[in-house]
Coordinates of C-alpha atoms in Angstrom, one line a residue:
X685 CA 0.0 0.0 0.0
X686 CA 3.2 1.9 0.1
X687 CA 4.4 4.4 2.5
X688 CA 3.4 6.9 4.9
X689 CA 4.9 10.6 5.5
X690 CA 6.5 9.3 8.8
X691 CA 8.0 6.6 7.6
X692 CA 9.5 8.7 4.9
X693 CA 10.4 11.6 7.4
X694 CA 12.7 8.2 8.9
X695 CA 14.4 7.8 5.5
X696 CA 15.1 11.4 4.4
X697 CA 16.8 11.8 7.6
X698 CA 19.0 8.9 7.1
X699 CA 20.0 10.3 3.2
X700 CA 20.4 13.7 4.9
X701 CA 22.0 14.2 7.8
X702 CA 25.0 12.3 7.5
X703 CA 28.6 12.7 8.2
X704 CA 28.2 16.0 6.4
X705 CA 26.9 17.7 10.0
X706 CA 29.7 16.2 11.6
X707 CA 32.1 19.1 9.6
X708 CA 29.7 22.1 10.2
X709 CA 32.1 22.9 13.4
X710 CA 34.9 23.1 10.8
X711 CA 32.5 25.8 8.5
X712 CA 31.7 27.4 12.1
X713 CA 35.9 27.4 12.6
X714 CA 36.1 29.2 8.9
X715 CA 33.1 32.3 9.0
X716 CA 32.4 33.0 13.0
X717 CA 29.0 32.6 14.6
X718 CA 27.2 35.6 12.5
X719 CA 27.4 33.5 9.0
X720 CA 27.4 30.2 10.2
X721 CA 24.1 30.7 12.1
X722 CA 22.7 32.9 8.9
X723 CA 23.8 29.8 6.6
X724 CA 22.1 27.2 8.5
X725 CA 19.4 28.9 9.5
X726 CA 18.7 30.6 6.1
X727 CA 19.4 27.6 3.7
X728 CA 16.7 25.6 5.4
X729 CA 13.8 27.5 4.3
X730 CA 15.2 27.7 0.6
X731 CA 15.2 23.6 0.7
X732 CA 12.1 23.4 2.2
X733 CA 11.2 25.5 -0.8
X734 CA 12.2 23.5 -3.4
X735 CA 11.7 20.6 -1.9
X736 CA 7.6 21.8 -1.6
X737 CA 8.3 22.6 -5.2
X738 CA 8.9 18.6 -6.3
X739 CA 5.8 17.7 -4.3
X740 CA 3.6 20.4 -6.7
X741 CA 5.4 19.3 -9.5
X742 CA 4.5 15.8 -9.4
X743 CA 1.0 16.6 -8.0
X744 CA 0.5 18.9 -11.6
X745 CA 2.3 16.0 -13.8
X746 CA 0.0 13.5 -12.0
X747 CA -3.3 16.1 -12.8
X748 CA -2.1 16.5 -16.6
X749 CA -1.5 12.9 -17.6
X750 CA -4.9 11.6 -15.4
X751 CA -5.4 8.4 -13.0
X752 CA -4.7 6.2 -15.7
X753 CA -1.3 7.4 -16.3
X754 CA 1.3 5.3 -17.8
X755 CA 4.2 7.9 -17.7
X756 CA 6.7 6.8 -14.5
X757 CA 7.3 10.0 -12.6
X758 CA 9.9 8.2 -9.8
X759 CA 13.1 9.5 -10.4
X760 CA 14.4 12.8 -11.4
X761 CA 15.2 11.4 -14.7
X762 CA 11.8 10.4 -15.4
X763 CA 10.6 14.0 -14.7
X764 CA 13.1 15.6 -16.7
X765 CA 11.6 13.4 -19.8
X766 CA 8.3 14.2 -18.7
X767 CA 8.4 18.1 -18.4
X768 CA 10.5 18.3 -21.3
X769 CA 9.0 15.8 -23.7
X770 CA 12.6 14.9 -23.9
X771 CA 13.8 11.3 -23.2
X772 CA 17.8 13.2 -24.3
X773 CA 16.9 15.1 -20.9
X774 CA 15.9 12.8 -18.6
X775 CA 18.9 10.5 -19.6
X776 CA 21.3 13.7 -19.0
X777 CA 19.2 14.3 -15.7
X778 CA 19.7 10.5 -14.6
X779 CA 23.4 10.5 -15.4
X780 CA 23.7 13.4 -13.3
X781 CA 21.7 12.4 -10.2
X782 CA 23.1 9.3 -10.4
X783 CA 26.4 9.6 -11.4
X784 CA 27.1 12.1 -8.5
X785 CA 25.4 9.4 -6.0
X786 CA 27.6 7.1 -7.1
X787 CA 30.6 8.8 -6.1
X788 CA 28.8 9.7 -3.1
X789 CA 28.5 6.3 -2.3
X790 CA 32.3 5.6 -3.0
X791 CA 33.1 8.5 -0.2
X792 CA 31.5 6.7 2.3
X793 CA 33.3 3.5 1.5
X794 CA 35.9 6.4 2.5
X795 CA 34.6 7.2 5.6
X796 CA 33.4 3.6 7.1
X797 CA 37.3 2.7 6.5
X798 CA 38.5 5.5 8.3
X799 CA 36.0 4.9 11.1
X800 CA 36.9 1.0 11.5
X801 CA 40.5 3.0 11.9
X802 CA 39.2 4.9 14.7
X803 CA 37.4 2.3 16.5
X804 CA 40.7 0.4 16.2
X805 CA 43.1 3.1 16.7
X806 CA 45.2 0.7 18.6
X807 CA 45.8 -1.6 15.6
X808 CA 47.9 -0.5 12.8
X809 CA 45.4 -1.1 10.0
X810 CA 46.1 0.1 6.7
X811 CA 42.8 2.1 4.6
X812 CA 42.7 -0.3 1.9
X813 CA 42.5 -3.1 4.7
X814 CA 39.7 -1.0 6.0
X815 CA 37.9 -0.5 3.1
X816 CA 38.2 -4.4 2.5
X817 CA 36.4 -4.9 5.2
X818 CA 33.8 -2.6 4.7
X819 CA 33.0 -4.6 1.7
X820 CA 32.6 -7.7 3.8
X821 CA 30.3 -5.7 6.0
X822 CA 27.9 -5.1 3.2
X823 CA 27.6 -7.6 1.4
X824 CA 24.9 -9.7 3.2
X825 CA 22.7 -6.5 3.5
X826 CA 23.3 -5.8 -0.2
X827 CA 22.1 -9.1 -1.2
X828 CA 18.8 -8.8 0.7
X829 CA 17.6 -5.2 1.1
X830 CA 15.6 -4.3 -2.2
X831 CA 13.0 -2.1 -1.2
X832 CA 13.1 1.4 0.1
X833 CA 10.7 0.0 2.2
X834 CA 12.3 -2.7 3.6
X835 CA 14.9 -0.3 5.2
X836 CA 12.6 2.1 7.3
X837 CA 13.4 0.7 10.7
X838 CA 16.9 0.8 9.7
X839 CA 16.2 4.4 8.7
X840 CA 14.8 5.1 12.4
X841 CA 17.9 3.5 14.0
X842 CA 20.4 5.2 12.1
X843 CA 18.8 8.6 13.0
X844 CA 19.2 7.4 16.5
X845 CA 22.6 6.4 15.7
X846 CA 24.0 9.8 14.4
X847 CA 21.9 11.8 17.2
X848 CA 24.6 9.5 19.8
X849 CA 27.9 10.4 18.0
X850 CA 26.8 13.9 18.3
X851 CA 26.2 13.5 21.7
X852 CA 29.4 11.8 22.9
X853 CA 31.5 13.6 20.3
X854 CA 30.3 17.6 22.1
X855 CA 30.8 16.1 25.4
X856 CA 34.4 14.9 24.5
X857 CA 34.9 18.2 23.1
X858 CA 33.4 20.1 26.1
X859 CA 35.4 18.2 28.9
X860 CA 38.7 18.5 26.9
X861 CA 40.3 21.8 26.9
X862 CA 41.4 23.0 23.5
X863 CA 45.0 24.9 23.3
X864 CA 42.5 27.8 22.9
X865 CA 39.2 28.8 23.3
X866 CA 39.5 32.1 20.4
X867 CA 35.9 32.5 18.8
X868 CA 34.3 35.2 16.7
X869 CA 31.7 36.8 15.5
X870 CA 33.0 36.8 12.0
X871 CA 36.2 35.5 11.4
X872 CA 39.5 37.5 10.8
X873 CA 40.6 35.0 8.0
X874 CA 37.4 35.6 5.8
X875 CA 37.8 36.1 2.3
X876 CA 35.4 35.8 -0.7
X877 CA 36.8 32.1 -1.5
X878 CA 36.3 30.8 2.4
X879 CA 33.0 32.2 1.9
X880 CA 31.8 31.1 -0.7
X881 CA 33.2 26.9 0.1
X882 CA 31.6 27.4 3.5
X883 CA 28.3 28.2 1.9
X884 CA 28.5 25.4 -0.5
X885 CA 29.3 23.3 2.3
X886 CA 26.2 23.9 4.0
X887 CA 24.3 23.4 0.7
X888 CA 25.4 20.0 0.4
X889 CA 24.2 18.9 3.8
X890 CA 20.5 20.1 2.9
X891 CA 21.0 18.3 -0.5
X892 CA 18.5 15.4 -0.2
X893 CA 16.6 16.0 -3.4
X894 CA 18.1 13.6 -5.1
X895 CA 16.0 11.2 -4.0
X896 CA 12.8 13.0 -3.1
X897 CA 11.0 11.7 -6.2
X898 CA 11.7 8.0 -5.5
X899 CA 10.8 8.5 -2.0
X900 CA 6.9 10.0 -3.0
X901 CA 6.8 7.2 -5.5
X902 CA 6.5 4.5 -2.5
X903 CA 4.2 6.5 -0.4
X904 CA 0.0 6.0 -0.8
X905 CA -0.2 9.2 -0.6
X906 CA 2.2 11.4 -2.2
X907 CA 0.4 14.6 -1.6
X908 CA 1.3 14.3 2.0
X909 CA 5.3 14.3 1.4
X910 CA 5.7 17.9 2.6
X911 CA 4.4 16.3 5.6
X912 CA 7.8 14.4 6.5
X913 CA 9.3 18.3 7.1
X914 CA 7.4 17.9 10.3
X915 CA 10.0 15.3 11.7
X916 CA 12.6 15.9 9.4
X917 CA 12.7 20.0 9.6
X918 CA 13.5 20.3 13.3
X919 CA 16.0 17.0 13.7
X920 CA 18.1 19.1 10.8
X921 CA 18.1 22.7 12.6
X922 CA 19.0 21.2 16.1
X923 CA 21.1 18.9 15.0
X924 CA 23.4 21.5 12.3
X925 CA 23.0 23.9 14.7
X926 CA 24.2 21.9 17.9
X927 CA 27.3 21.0 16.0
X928 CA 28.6 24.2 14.7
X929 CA 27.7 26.4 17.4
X930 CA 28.7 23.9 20.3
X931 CA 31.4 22.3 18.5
X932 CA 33.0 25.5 17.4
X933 CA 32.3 26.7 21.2
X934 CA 34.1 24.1 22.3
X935 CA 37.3 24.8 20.0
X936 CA 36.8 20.9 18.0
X937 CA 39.1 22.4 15.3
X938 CA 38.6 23.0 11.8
X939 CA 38.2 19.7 11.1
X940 CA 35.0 17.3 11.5
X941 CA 34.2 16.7 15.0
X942 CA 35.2 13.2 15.4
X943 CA 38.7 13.7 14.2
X944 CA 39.4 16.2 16.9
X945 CA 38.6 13.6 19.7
X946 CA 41.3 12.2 21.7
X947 CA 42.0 8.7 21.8
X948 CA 40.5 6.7 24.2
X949 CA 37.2 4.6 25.0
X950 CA 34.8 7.4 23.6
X951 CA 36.4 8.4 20.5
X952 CA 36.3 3.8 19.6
X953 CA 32.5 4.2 20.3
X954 CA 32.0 7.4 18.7
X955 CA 33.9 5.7 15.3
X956 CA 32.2 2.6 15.6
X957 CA 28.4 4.4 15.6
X958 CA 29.5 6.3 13.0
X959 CA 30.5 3.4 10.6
X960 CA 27.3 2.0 11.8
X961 CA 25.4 5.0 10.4
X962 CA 27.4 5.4 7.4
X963 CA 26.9 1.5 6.3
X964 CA 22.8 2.2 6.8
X965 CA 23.4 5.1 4.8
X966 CA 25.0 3.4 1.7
X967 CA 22.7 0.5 2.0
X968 CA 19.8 2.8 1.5
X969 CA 21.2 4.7 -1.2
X970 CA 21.9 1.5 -2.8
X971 CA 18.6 0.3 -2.4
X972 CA 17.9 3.2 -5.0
X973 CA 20.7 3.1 -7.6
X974 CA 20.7 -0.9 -7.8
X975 CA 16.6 -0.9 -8.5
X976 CA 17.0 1.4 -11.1
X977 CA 20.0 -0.4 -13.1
X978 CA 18.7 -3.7 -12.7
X979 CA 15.0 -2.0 -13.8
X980 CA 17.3 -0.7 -17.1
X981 CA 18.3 -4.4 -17.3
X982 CA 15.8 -6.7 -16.4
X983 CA 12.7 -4.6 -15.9
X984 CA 11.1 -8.2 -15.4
X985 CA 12.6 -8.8 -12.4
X986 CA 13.4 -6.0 -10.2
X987 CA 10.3 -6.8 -7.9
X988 CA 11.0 -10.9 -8.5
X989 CA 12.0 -12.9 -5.6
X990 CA 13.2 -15.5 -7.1
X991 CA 16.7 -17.0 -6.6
X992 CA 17.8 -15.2 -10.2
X993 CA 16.9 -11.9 -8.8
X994 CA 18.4 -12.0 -5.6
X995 CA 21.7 -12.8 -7.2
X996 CA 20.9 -10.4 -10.3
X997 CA 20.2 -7.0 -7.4
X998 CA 23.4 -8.8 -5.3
X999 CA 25.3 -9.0 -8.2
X1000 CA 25.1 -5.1 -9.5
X1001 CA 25.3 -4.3 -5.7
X1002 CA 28.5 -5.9 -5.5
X1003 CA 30.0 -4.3 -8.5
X1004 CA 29.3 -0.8 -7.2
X1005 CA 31.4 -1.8 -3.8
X1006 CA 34.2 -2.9 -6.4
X1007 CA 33.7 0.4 -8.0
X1008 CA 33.8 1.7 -4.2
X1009 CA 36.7 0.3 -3.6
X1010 CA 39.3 1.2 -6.6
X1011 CA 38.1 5.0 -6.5
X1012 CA 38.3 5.4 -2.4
X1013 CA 41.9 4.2 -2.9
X1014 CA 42.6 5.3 -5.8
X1015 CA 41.6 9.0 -4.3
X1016 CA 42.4 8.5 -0.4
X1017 CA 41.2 12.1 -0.2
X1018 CA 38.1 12.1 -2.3
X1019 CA 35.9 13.2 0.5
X1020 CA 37.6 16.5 0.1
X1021 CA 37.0 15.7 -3.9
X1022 CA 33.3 15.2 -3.5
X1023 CA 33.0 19.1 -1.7
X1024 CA 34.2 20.1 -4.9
X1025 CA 31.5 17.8 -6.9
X1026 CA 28.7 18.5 -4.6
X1027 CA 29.8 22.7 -5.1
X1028 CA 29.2 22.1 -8.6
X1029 CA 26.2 19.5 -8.8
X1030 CA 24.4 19.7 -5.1
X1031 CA 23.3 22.9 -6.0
X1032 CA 21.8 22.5 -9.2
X1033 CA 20.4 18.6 -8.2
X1034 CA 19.0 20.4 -4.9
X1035 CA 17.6 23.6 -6.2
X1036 CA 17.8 24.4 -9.4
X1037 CA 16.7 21.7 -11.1
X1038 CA 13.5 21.3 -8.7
X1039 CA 12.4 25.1 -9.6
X1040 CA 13.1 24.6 -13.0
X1041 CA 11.4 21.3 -13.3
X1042 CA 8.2 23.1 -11.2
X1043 CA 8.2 26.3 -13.8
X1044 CA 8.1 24.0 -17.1
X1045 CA 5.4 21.9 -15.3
X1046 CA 3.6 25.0 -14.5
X1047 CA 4.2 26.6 -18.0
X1048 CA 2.3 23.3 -19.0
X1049 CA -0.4 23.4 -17.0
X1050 CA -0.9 27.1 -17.9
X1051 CA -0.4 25.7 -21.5
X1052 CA -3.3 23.4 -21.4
X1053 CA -5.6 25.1 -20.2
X1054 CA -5.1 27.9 -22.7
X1055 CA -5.4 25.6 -25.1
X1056 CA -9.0 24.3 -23.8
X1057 CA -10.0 28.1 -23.8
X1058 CA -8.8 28.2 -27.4
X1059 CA -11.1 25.5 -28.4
X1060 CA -14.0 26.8 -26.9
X1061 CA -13.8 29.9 -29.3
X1062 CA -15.1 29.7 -32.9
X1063 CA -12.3 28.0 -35.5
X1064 CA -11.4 31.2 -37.2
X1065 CA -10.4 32.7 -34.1
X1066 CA -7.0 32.4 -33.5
X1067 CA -4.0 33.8 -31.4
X1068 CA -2.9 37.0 -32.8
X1069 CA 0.9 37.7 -32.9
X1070 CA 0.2 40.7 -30.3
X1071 CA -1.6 38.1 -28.1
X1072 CA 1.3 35.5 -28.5
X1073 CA 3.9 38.6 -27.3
X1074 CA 2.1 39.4 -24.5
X1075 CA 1.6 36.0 -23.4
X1076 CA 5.7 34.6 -23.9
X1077 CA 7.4 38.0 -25.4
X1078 CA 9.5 38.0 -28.7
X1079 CA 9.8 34.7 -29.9
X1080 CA 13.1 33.2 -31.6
X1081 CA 13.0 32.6 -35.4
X1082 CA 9.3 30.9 -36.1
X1083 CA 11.6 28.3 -38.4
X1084 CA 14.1 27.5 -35.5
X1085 CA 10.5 27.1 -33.2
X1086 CA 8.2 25.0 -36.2
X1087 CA 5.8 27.8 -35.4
X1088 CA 3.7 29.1 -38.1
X1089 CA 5.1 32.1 -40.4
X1090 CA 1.8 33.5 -41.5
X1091 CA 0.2 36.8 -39.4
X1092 CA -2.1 34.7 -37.6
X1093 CA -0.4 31.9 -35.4
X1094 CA -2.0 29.3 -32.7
X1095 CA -1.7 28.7 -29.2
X1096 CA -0.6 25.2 -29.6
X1097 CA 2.1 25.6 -32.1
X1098 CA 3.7 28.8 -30.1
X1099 CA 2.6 27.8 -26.6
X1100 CA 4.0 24.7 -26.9
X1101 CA 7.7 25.9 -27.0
X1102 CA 9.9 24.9 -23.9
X1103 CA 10.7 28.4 -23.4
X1104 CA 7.6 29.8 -23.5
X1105 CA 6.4 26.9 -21.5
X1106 CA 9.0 28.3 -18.9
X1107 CA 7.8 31.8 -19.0
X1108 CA 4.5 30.8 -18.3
X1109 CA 5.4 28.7 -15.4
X1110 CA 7.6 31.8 -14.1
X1111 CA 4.8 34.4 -14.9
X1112 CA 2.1 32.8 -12.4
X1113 CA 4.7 32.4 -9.4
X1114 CA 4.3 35.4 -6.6
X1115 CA 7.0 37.9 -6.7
X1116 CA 8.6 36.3 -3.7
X1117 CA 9.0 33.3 -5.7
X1118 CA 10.5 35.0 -8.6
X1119 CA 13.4 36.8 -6.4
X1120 CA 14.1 33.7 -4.3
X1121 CA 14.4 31.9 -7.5
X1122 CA 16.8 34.0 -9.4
X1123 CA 18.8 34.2 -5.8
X1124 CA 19.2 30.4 -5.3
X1125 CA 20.3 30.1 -9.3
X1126 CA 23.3 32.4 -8.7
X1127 CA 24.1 31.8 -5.9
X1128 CA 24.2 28.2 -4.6
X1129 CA 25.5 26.6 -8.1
X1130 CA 29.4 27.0 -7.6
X1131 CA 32.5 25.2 -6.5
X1132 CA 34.1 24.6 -3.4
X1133 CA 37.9 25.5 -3.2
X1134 CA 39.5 23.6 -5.3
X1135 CA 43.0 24.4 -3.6
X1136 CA 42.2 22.4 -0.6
X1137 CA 42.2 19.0 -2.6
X1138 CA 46.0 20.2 -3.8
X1139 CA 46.9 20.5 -0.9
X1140 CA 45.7 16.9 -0.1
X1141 CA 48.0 15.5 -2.5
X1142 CA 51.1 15.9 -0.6
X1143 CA 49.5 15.2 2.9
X1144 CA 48.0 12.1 2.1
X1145 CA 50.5 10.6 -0.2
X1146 CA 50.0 8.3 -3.2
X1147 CA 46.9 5.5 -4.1
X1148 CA 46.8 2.7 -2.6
X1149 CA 49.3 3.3 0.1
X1150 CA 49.2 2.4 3.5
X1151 CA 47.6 5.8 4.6
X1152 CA 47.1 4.7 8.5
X1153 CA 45.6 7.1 10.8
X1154 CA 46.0 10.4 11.5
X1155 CA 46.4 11.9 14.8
X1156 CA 44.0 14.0 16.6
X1157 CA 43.1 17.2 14.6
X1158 CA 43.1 19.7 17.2
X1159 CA 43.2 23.3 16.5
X1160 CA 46.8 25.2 18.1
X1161 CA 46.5 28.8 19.3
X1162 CA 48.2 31.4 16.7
X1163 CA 51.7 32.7 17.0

């Protein structure tokens, strides 16, 4: 019967508050508490935004093609080729979304290695070692989670989990005193460039969209998905916020706050929640990226579960860990990597393409029901050019367009264009909208500093060495 909003609230939360919150101590450490505050604070309502945007979009994609729709609408991908009458889009779209996921999901082979590290600081194990193992951890649960479904409780737990390594990670900061205690309200370092990484920073841990689509696609009720924001909403603000303000109170450093803990009992449990969480977190991503390759391949049986299937979902599962492997090795530092990938793609995946999908949606909507107008009126009567530039503006050249060339054109040959479509969508948001949409466009689709994964090159060393761990990253006072 599918889903409810509560049980997706469970899931989004397990996608989106990750071991990205564990670093907002390390923005906090960059800006002061003025921006860092602002940045959480302010970004949420823009991804609530555009997150309330995908729900209206479906909801007008669902109204346009009727109850007896046979267009899928549950990925990204799928919208993209809907709202565009494109299937070229949608695959671009997918290869995006999914693409960037995938390397996502080769980080966090990343991270559980490095936490398996921590939780055996005492043991000199190498990150390749590590990483091996993480591979062993996973593969029973790759094998025999297939359903978004399947994983809510896991969802629920993991939430649970993250909340403790917050918890013992600010107390090990509080009761440890730092070489200094220096905060400010905005930091004397700050420059455009620390700016602007911090920001994207804190764009990346709101990014959840990705997956927002597949996520209404397994509830009864999709309409109700703004719904999860009632659970989800307030975990995200406590929880970014207790991190950066506390943790940068504290003095954990610039970097993430479980690499500033000290050895000992605390920092081993800390590490071993947190590769806990981060395994839930891959396996529920991978729910998502195996179902749609093995749909690609054998639509037939992705919801089988028959002995072929098992091994065929196992089978592409395990192939991603390979892939997990060689690139996590290959790039010891590609968590720093990925900031620079989710600068350039978590903005655009989170925000822009959401609005943009919304306004063609919209423009189509607004399309249709011009066109029904149109029909009423007697067949002689048709748009005038005037009419046609007040509705969409100066068109492009009427041969580039297929539009008609004579003094007297119609609503469905002009109308129909994907710009116009667009203007029409933009036209019947509020002001509000308009501004907040032209802010997130500029704004929140750059890079993050690429100079900080140069620097990674000499500090980590080569692929595929040893690369054991690091001391504790605790900040030094200046001079």
């Amino acid at each position: 019967d599918g889903l409810n909003w509560k049980d997706v609230a469970w899931l989004m939360l397990s996608d989106i508050v990750g071991t990205s919150v564990l670093t907002l101590n390390g923005v906090a450490a960059k800006l002061g508490w003025v921006l860092t505050i602002a940045f959480i604070a302010g970004l949420f309502p823009v991804a609530l935004y555009s997150s309330l945007l995908m729900s209206r979009t479906r909801g007008i994609l669902s109204r346009l093609l009727g109850p007896g729709k046979t267009v899928a609408l549950g990925t990204m991908g799928e919208v993209a080729a809907c709202v565009f009458d494109s299937r070229r889009a949608g695959l671009i779209v997918t290869i995006v979304v999914y693409g960037y996921t995938a390397l996502g999901q080769a980080s966090y082979m990343l991270v559980m290695g490095t936490a398996l590290q921590m939780s055996l600081y005492d043991v000199a194990l190498c990150l390749p070692t590590a990483v091996l193992l993480t591979i062993v951890a996973l593969v029973a649960p790759i094998f025999g989670v297939r359903k978004l479904g399947e994983s809510v409780m896991l969802a629920f737990v993991n939430s649970l989990l993250i909340v403790a390594v917050i918890v013992l990670a600010l107390v090990r900061a509080g009761t440890t005193t730092p070489p200094c205690r220096h905060t400010f309200l905005f930091d004397p370092g700050l420059n455009f460039m620390v700016i602007l990484g911090a920001a994207t920073n804190v764009v990346y841990s709101y990014a959840g969209q990705w997956m927002y689509f597949e996520l209404m696609d397994t509830m009864s009720a999709p309409e109700d998905f703004p719904k999860s924001f009632c659970i989800a909403g307030p975990f995200m603000l406590i929880a970014y916020l207790a991190v950066a303000c506390l943790g940068y109170g504290f003095g954990s450093g610039t970097g993430d706050l479980i690499a500033g803990m000290p050895h000992g009992p605390m920092l081993q449990a800390a590490a071993a929640m947190l590769f806990i969480h981060v395994l839930i977190v891959y396996l529920i991503k991978s729910v998502v990226l195996i179902r749609y390759i093995h749909g690609c391949w054998k639509p037939n049986q992705v919801d089988s579960r028959g002995l072929g299937s098992y091994v065929q979902h196992g089978g592409l599962g395990l192939l991603l860990l390979l892939l997990g492997f060689f690139v996590s090795n290959m790039i010891p530092f590609f968590s720093q990597l990925l900031g620079i990938i989710g600068g350039l793609f978590a903005g655009p995946i989170g925000f822009l393409f959401p609005i943009t999908f919304f306004l063609v949606a919209r423009g189509r909507e607004r399309l249709a029901e011009n066109q029904e107008e149109h029909e009423s009126r007697p067949m002689e009567r048709q748009a005038s050019p005037e009419e046609v530039v007040a509705i969409c503006g100066e068109q492009d050249d009427p041969q580039e367009e297929g539009t008609e060339t004579s003094s007297s054109t119609s609503y469905s040959s002009v109308l129909g264009s994907g710009r116009c479509r667009l203007l029409l969508g933009f036209g019947t948001l509020p002001i509000w909208e308009q501004v907040l949409f032209i802010v997130t466009t500029m704004i929140f689709g750059v890079a993050d500093e690429i100079s900080q994964v140069m620097e990674m090159w000499d500090r980590l060393g080569a692929p595929f060495q040893c690369h054991r761990l690091q001391p504790p990253n605790r900040p030094s006072c200046p001079g």
